[in-house]
XYZ file of C-alpha atoms in Angstrom:
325
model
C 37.708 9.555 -70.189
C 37.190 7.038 -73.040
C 36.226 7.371 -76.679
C 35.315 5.156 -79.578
C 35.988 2.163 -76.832
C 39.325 3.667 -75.727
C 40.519 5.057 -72.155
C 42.464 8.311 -73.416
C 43.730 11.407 -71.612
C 45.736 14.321 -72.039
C 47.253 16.643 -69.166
C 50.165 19.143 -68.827
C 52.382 18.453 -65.406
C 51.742 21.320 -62.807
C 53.725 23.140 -60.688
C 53.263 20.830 -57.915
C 53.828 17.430 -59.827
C 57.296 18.903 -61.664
C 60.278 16.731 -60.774
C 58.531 13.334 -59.567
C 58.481 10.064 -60.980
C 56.000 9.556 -63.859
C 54.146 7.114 -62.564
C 53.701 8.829 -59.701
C 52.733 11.925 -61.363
C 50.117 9.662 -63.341
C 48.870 8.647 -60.714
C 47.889 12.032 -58.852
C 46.294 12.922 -62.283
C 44.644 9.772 -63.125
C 43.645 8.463 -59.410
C 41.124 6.531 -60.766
C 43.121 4.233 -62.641
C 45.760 1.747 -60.242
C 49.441 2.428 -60.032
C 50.135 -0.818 -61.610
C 47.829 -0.305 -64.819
C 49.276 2.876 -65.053
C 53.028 1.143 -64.863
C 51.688 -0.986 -67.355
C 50.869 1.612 -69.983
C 54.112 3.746 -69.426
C 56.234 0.132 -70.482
C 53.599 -0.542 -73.579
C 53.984 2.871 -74.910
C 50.031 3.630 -74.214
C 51.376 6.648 -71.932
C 53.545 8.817 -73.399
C 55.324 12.081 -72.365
C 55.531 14.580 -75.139
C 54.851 12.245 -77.163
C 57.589 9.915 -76.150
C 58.035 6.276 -74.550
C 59.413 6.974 -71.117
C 59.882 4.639 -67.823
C 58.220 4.632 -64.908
C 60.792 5.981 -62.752
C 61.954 9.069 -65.442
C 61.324 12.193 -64.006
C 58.770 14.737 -65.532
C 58.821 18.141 -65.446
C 56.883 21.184 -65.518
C 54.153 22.036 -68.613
C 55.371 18.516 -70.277
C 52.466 16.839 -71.641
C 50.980 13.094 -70.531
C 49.013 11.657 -73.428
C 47.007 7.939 -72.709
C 45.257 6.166 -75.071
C 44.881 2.593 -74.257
C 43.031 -0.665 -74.973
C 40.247 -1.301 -72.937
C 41.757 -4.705 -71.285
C 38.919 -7.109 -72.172
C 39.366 -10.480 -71.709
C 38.057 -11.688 -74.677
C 39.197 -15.870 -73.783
C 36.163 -15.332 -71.256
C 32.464 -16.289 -72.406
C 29.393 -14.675 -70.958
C 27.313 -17.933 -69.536
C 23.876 -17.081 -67.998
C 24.454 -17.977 -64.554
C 21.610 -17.084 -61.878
C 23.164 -14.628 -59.636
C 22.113 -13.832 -55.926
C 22.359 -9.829 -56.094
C 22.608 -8.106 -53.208
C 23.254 -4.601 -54.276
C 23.762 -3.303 -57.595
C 24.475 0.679 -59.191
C 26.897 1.552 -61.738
C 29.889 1.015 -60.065
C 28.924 -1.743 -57.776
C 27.579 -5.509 -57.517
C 27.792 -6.926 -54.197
C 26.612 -10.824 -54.994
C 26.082 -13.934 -51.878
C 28.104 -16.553 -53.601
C 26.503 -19.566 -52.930
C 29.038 -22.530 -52.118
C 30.398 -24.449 -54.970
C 30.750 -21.933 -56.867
C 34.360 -20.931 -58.357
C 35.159 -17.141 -58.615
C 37.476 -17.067 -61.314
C 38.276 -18.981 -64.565
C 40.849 -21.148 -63.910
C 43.294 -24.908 -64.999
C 39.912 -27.336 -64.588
C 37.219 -24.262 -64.375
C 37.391 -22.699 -68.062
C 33.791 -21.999 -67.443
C 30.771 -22.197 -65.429
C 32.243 -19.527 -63.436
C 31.427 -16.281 -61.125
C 33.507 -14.051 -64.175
C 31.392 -15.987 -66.735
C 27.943 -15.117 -64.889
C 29.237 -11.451 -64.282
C 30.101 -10.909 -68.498
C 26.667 -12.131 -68.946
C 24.875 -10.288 -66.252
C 27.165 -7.024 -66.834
C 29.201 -7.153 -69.830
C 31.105 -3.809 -69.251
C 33.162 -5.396 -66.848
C 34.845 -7.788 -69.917
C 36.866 -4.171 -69.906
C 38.044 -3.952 -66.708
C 41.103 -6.347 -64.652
C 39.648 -9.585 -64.667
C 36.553 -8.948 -65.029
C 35.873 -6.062 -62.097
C 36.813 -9.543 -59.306
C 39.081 -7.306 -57.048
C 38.651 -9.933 -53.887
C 37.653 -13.953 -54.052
C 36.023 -16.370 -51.707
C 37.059 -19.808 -52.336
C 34.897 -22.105 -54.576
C 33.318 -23.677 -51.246
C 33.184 -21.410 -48.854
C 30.023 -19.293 -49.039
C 29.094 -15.341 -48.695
C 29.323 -11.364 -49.800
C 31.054 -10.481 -52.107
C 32.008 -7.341 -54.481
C 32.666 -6.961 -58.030
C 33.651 -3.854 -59.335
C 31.255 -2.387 -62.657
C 33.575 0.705 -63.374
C 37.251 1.354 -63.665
C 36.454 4.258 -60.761
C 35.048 1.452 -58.528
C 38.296 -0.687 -59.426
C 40.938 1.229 -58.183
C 38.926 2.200 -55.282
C 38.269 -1.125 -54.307
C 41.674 -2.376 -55.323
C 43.207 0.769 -52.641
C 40.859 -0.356 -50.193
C 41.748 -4.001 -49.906
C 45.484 -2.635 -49.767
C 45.287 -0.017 -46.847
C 42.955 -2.640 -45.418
C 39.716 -0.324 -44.731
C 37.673 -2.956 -46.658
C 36.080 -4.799 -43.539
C 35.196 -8.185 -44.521
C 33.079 -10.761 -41.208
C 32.911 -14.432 -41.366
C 31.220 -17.181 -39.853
C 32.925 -20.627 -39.214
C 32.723 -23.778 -37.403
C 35.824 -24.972 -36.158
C 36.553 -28.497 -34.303
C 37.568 -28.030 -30.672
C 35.938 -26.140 -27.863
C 36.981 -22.521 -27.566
C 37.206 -20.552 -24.157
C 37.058 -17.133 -25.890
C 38.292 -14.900 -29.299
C 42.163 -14.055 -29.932
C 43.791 -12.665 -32.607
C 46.295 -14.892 -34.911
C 48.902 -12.998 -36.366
C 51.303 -14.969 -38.540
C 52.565 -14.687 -41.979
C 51.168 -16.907 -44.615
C 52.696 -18.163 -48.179
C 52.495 -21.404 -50.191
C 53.099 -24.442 -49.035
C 57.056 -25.473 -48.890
C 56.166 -29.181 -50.034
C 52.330 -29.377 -50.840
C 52.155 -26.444 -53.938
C 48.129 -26.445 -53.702
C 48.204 -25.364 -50.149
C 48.522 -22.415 -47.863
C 51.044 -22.686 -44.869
C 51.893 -20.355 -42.103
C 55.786 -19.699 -43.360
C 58.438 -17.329 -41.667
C 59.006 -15.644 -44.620
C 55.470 -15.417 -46.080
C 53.715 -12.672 -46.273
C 51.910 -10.397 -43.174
C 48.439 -12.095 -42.330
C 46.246 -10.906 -38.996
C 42.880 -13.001 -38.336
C 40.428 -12.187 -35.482
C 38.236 -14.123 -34.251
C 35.389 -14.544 -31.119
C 33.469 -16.814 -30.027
C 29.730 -16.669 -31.100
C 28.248 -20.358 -29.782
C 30.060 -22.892 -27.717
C 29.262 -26.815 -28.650
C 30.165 -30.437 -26.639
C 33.200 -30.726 -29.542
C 33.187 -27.229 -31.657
C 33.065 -23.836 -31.425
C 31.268 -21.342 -34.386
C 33.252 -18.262 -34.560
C 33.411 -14.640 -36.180
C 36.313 -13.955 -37.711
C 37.810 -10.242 -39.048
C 40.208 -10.066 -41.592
C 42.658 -7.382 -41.509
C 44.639 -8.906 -44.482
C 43.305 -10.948 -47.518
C 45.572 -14.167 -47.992
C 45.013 -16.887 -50.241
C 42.780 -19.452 -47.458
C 43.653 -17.481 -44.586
C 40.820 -18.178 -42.147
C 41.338 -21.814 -42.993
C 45.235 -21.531 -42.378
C 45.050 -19.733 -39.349
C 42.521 -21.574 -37.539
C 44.302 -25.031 -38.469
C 47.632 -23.571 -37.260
C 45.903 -23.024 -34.204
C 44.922 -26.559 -34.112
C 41.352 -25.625 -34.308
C 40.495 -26.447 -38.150
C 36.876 -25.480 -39.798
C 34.418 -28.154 -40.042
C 34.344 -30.078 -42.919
C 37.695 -28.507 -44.591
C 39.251 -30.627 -46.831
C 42.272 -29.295 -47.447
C 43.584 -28.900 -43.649
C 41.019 -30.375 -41.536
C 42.572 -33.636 -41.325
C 40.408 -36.834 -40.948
C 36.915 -35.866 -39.538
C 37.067 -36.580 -35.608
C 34.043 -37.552 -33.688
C 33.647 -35.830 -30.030
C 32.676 -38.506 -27.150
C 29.249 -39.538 -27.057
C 28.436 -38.802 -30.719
C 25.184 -39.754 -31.777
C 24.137 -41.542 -35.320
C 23.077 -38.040 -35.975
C 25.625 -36.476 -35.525
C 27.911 -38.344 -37.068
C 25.743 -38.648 -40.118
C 25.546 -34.670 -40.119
C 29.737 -34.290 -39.845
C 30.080 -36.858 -42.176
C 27.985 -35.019 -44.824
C 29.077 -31.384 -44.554
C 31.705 -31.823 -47.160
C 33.379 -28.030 -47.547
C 34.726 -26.005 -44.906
C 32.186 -24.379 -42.218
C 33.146 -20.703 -43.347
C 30.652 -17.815 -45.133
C 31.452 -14.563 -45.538
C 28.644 -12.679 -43.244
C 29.264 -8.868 -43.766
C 31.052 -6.242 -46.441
C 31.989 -2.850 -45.190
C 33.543 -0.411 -47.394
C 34.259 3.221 -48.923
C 31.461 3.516 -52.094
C 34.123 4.333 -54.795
C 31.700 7.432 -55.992
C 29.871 9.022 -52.282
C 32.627 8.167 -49.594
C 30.000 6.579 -48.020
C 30.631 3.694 -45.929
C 28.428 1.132 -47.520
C 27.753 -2.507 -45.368
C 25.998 -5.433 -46.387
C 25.009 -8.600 -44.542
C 23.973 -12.401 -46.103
C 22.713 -14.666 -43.663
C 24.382 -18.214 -43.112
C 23.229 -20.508 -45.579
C 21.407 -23.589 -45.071
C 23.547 -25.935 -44.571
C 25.779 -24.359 -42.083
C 22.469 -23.491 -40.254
C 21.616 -27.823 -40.067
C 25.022 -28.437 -39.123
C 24.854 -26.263 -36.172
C 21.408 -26.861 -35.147
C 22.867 -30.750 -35.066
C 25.563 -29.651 -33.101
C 23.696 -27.892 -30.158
C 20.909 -30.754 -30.004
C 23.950 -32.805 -29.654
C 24.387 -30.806 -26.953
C 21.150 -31.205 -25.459
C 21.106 -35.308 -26.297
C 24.467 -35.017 -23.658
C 22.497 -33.115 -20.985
C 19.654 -35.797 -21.087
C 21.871 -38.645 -21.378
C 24.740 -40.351 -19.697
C 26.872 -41.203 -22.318
């Protein structure tokens, strides 16, 4: 619960809980706050057990008495800009938004504002109280899609569980250089770069990272493909499909030098040359509504850009079929 501003609680340790960890005890009696906030307010002294500073790992024991009573974590640095905002779906404890591209998720070195989290403090400012700003997932400044923000500490940690027990299903559209014969799964482990500290690389040590994809719509030169995430690294559509030599349109990060199939039309190459950001937007959002169970889904239809560069792609296409190049 939370009073004058504050997120307080009291409970006594049952029968059941006696002799575990604290924060794991905290956590089967606050389940709507994350394991890691709650680690975070046993160190600070904002959980206390009889009214004592313990450690996460102490043991508690039966009748003692958990006490919270924290600072909401606002994030005051952040300014509420009024941002238009392509809603989706909104309630209390959910906004599902279709990002357009170009448009960076979260305050950052070179992006102080102008920002998804500054359009979201305007739009919603309860979520200046929750971990940065209720963004529990991000799509990269260019690429294009669904997305959810959380609107209540309840909808955090549920969103936050699902994206770790990966039952958050999350569908995206790409266009990737190279004809494909048919889907595949890639399953190697992703981490930062070893030279290049900006970018992603597929690294033996990095961590777990599974990408499926199928083909939707074969092309003379490219392929667009649906993609399923199981895991949620840092530009791991666009490092996957590049370490499979088959980079997104347009990527410019790790899509190398733009490369022209054989008979490519003025059009054509006028169309590859202007789609600047990778071919990728996030389609489709399944998950668990944090307050019903449910399973919620919601679907944004490829933008327009993505929808010229393929339509120039298939009457490139038909230009092959009526000409000999």
């Amino acid at each position: 619960m939370s009073s004058d501003n504050r997120i307080t609680a009291s409970f006594l340790v049952p029968p059941e809980l006696s002799d575990r960890r604290l924060d794991q005890a905290a956590a089967d009696l606050m389940p709507e706050h994350s394991r890691s906030r709650l680690q975070n307010w046993i160190k600070s002294g904002a959980l206390l057990v009889n009214g004592e500073k313990r450690r996460p790992r102490d043991k508690v024991m039966l009748d003692d008495r958990l006490e919270l009573d924290a600072e909401p974590e606002a994030q005051v640095s952040w300014q509420a800009e009024e941002i238009t905002l392509d809603i989706v779906y909104e309630d209390e404890h959910l906004l599902v938004i279709n990002k357009p591209a170009g448009l960076v998720v979260h305050p950052a070195a070179g992006h102080a504002d102008g920002t998804l989290v500054n359009a979201l403090l305007n739009y919603a400012p309860e979520v200046e109280n929750l971990p940065r700003a209720g963004i529990v997932h991000r799509l990269d400044k260019d690429t294009s899609g669904v997305m959810v923000a959380a609107r209540s500490l309840v909808a955090h940690t549920s969103l936050v569980d699902q994206l770790q027990t990966r039952t958050m299903g999350r569908e995206y559209d790409a266009v990737v250089v190279g004809t494909l014969t048919g889907g595949a799964t890639v399953d190697a482990p992703i981490s930062r770069h070893p030279r290049e500290r900006k970018k992603m690389a597929v690294v033996p040590s990095g961590k777990s990272a599974v990408t499926h994809y199928r083909l939707v719509e074969r092309f003379a030169a490219h392929t667009h493909v649906r993609c399923k995430l199981e895991s949620g690294r840092t530009h791991q559509i666009r490092v996957h499909m590049a370490h499979v030599k088959h980079p997104l349109v347009g990527d410019p990060m790790y899509g190398g030098r733009l490369r022209l199939p054989k008979g490519t039309t003025e059009e054509l190459r006028e169309a590859l040359a202007a789609f600047n950001r990778q071919a990728l937007h996030a389609r489709q959002l399944t998950l668990e509504h944090p307050e019903t169970g449910e399973t919620v889904s919601w679907e944004v239809p490829v933008p327009e850009d993505m929808v010229e560069l393929m339509a120039a792609l298939r009457k490139h296409v038909q230009d092959l079929e009526n000409h000999d190049f």
